[in-house]
Coordinates of C-alpha atoms in Angstrom, one line a residue:
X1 CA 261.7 -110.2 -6.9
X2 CA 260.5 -106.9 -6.8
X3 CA 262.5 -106.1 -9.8
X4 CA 260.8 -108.6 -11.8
X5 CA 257.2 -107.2 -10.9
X6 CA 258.6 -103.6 -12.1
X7 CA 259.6 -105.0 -15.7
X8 CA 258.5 -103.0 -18.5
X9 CA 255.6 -100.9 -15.6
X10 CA 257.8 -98.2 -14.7
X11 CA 256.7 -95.5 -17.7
X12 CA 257.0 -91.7 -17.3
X13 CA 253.3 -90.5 -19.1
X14 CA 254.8 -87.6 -21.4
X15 CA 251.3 -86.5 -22.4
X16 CA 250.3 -86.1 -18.8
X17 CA 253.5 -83.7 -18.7
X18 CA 252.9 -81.4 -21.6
X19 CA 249.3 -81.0 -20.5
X20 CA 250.9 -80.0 -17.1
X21 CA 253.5 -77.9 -18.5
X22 CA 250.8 -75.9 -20.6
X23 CA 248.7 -75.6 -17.6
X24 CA 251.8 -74.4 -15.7
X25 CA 252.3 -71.5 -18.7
X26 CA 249.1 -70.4 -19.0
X27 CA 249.1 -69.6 -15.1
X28 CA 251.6 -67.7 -15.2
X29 CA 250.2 -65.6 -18.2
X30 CA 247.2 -64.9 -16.0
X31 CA 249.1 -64.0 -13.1
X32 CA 250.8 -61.5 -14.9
X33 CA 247.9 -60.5 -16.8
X34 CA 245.2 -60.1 -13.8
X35 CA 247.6 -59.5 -10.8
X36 CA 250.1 -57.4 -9.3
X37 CA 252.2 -60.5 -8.0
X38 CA 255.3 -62.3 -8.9
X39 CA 255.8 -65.9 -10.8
X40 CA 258.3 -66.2 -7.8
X41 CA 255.7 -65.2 -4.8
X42 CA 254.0 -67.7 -2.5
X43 CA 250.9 -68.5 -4.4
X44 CA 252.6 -69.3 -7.8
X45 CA 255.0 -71.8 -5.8
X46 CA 252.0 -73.2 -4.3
X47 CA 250.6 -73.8 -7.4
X48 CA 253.5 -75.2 -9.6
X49 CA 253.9 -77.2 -6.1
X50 CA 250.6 -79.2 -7.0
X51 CA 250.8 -79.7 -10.3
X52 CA 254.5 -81.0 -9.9
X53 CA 253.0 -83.7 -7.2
X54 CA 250.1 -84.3 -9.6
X55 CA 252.5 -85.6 -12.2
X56 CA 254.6 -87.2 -9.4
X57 CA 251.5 -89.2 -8.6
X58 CA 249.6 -90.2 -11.3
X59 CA 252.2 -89.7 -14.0
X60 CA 255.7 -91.1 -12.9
X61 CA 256.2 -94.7 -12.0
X62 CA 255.6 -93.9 -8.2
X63 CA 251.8 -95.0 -9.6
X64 CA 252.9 -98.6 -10.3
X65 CA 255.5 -98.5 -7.2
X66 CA 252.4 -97.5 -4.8
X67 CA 250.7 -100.7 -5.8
X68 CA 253.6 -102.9 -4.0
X69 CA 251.9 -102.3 -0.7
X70 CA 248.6 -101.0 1.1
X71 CA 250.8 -98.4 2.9
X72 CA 252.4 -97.1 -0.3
X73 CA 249.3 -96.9 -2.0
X74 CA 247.3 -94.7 0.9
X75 CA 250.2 -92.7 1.1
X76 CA 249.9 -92.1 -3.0
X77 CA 246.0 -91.8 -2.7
X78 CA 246.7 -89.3 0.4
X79 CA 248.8 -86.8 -1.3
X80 CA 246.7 -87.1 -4.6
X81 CA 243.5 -86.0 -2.3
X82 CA 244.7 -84.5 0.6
X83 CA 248.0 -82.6 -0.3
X84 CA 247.0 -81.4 -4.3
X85 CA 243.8 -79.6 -4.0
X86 CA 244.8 -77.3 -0.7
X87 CA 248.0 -76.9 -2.8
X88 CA 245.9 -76.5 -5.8
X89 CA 243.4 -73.8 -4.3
X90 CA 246.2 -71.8 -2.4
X91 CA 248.0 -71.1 -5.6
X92 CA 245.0 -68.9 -7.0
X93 CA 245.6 -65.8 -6.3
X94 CA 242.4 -64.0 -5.2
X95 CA 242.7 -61.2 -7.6
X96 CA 242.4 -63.7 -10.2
X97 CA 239.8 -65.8 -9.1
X98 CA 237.7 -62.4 -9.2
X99 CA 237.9 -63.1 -13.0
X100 CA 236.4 -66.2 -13.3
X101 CA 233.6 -66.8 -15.7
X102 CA 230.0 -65.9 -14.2
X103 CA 228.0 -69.4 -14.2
X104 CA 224.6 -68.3 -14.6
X105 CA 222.1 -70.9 -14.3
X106 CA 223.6 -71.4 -10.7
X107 CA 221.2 -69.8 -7.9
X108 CA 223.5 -67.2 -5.9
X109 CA 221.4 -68.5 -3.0
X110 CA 223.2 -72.2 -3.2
X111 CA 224.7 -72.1 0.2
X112 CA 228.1 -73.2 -0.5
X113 CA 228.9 -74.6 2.7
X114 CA 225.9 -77.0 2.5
X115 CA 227.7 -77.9 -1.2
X116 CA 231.2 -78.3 0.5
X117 CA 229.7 -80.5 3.1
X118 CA 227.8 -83.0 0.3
X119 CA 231.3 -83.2 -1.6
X120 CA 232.7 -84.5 1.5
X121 CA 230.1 -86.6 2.3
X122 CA 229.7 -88.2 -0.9
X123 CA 233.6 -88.5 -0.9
X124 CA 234.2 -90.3 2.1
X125 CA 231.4 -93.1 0.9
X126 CA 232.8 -93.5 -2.6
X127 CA 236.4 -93.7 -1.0
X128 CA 235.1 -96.2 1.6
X129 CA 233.5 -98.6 -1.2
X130 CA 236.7 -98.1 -3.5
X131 CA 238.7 -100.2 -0.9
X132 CA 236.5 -103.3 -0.5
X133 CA 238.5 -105.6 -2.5
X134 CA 235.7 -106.8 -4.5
X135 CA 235.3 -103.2 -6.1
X136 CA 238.8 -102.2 -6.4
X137 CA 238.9 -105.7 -8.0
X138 CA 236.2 -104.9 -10.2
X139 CA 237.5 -101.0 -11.3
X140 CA 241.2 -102.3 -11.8
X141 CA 239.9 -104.5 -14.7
X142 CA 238.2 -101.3 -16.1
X143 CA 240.3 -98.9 -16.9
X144 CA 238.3 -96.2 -18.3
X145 CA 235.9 -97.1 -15.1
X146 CA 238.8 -96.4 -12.6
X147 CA 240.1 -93.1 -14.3
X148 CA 236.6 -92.1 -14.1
X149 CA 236.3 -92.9 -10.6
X150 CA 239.1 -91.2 -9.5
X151 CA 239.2 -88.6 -11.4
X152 CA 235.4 -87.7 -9.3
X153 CA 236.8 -88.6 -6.3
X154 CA 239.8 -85.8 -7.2
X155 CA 236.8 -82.9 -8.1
X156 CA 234.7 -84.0 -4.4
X157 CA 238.2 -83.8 -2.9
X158 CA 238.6 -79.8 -4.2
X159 CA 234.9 -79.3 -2.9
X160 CA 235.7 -80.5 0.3
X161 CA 238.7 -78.5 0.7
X162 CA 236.7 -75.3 -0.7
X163 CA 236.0 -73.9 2.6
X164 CA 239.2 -73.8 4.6
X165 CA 241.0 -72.8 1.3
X166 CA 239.1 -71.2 -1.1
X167 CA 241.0 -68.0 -3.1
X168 CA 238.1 -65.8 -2.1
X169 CA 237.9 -65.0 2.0
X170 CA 234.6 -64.0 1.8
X171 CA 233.6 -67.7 1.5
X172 CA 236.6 -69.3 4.1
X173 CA 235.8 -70.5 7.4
X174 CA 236.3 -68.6 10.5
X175 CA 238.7 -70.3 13.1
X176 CA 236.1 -72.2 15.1
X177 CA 234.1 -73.2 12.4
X178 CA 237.3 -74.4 10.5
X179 CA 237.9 -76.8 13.4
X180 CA 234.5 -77.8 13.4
X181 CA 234.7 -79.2 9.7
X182 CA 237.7 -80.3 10.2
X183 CA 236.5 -83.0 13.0
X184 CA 233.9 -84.0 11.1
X185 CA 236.0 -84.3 8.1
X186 CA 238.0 -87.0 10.0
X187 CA 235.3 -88.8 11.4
X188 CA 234.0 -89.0 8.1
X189 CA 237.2 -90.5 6.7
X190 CA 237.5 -93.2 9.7
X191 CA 235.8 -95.4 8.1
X192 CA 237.9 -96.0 5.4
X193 CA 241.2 -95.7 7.6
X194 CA 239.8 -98.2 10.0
X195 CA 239.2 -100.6 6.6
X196 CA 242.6 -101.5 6.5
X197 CA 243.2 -101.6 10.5
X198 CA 240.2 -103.9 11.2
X199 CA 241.1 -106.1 8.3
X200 CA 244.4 -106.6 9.4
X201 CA 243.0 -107.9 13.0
X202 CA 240.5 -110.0 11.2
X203 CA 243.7 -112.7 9.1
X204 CA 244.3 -109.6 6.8
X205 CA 243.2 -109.1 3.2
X206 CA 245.0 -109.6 -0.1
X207 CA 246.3 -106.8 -2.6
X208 CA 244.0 -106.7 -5.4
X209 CA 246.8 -103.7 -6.4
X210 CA 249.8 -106.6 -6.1
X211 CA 247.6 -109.2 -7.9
X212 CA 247.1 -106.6 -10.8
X213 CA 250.8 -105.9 -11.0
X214 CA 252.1 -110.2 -10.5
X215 CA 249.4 -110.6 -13.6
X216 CA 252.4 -110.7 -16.4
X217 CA 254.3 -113.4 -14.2
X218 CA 253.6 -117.0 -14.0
X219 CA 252.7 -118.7 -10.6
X220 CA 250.1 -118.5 -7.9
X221 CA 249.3 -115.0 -6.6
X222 CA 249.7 -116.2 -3.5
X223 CA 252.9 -117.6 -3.8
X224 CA 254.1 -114.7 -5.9
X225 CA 252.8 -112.3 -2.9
X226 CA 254.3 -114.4 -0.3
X227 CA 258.1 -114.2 -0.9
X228 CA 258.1 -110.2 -1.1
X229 CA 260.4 -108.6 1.7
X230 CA 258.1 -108.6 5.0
X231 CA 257.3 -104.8 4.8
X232 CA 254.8 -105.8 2.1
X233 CA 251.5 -106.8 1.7
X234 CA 251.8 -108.2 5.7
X235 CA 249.4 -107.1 8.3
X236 CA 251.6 -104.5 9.6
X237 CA 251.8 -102.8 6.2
X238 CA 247.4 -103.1 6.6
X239 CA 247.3 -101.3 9.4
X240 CA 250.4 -98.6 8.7
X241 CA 248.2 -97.8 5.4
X242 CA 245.0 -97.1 7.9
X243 CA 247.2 -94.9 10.1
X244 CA 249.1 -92.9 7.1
X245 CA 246.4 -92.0 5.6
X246 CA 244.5 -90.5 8.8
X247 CA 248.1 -88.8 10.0
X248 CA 248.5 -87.5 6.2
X249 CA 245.2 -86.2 6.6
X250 CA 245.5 -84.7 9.8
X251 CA 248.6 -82.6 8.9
X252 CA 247.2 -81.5 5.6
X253 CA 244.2 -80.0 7.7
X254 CA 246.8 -78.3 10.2
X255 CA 249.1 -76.6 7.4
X256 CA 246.3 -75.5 5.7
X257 CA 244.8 -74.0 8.4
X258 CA 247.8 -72.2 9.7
X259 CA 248.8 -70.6 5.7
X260 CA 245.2 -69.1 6.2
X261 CA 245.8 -67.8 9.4
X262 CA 249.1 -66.2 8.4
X263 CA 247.4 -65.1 5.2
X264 CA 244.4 -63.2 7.1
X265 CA 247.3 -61.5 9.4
X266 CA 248.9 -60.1 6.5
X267 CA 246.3 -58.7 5.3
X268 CA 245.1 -56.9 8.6
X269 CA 248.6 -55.7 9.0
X270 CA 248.7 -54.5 5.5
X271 CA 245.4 -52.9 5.7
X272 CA 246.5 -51.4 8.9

């Protein structure tokens, strides 16, 4: 059955992977250009790292796969916004992010913490809405609508992550107040965790995902949905996606945190 869901979805997006692969190029120019570091030192690696699951998971047929289940798709949406922009942000080197364009017509007084904070905000609302099955309904039968959508809720996810990984230390958090965003970064994102846990208490919810992906078959959705292998589209697979994406979550916070910390050593031992 599966198979026959899969027929003809499962597409590699080549476009997707040039643009990467001149991305990944023109890194490594400026590396060598602006910095004293290696192609082959922790920072590059981070970086190739996300743009490698950035293809993975919007560009390779894991995007189709993911919509099978709730669990596979929270797990996709997890790395795409918790796992890619630390990644993303770790692999500039500071050296280089000294040579970013000067943006002028923004107030050095912004207080970028207060800016980090509203991305976070604003990212665990939109996230929350997206899975109400009457607006993921809606955006899967817009296209352009649902790239756009995600494509802001990618940009608020690199604000949010600003703090605890931005290239320049002068901006990063300090231990305790790292911890401090970080709880209120996961109470923020409950809400849309306990979506899929709640719902699967109260008789569950269907896959507007799965519906999408049965559209080119004939039958009943729900009779199409119903003889899938148990570990989809079942309770169970409701509340796993709730739980995933809070534990995903969780550990991106932790890594993050503790790269930082080892980064900040090495430099005082250097210095020293």
């Amino acid at each position: 059955m599966i198979q026959s869901l899969l027929i003809g979805q499962l597409v590699w997006n080549l476009p997707l992977l040039f643009g990467l692969i001149g991305i990944a190029a023109f890194y490594g120019l400026l590396v060598l250009r602006f910095t004293d570091g290696s192609l082959l030192s922790k920072q590059p690696l981070f970086f190739l790292l996300s743009l490698g699951l950035l293809y993975i998971t919007i560009g390779s047929p894991l995007t189709k796969i993911s919509h099978l289940s709730f669990s596979l798709h929270m797990i996709q949406m997890s790395i795409f916004y918790f796992v890619i922009p630390p990644l993303f942000l770790l692999g500039i080197p500071n050296a280089l992010f000294q040579f970013r364009p000067k943006i002028r017509f923004i107030h050095p007084s912004i207080n970028k913490m207060s800016t980090a904070r509203n991305s976070l905000v604003i990212f665990s609302i939109l996230l929350f809405i997206y899975h109400f099955p009457i607006v993921l309904t809606f955006i899967l039968q817009h296209p352009l609508f649902h790239k756009s959508y995600t494509t802001l809720l990618f940009c608020l996810a690199v604000g949010m992550w600003w703090p605890i990984v931005t290239p320049d230390p002068a901006q990063r958090l300090c231990p305790d107040r790292r911890k401090r965003y970080a709880f209120l970064s996961g109470m923020l994102l409950m809400p849309a965790c306990s979506l899929f846990i709640f719902s699967a208490f109260l008789d569950g919810t269907s896959n507007p995902l799965l519906a999408q992906l049965t559209a080119h078959l004939c039958g009943p959705d729900g009779t199409l949905m119903g003889i899938l292998p148990s570990p989809f589209n079942t309770k169970t697979d409701q509340i796993a996606a709730g739980f995933f994406m809070l534990g995903i979550h969780k550990c991106a916070l932790l890594a993050t945190g503790r790269i930082r910390d080892q980064d900040k050593k090495g430099q005082t031992s250097t210095g020293s």
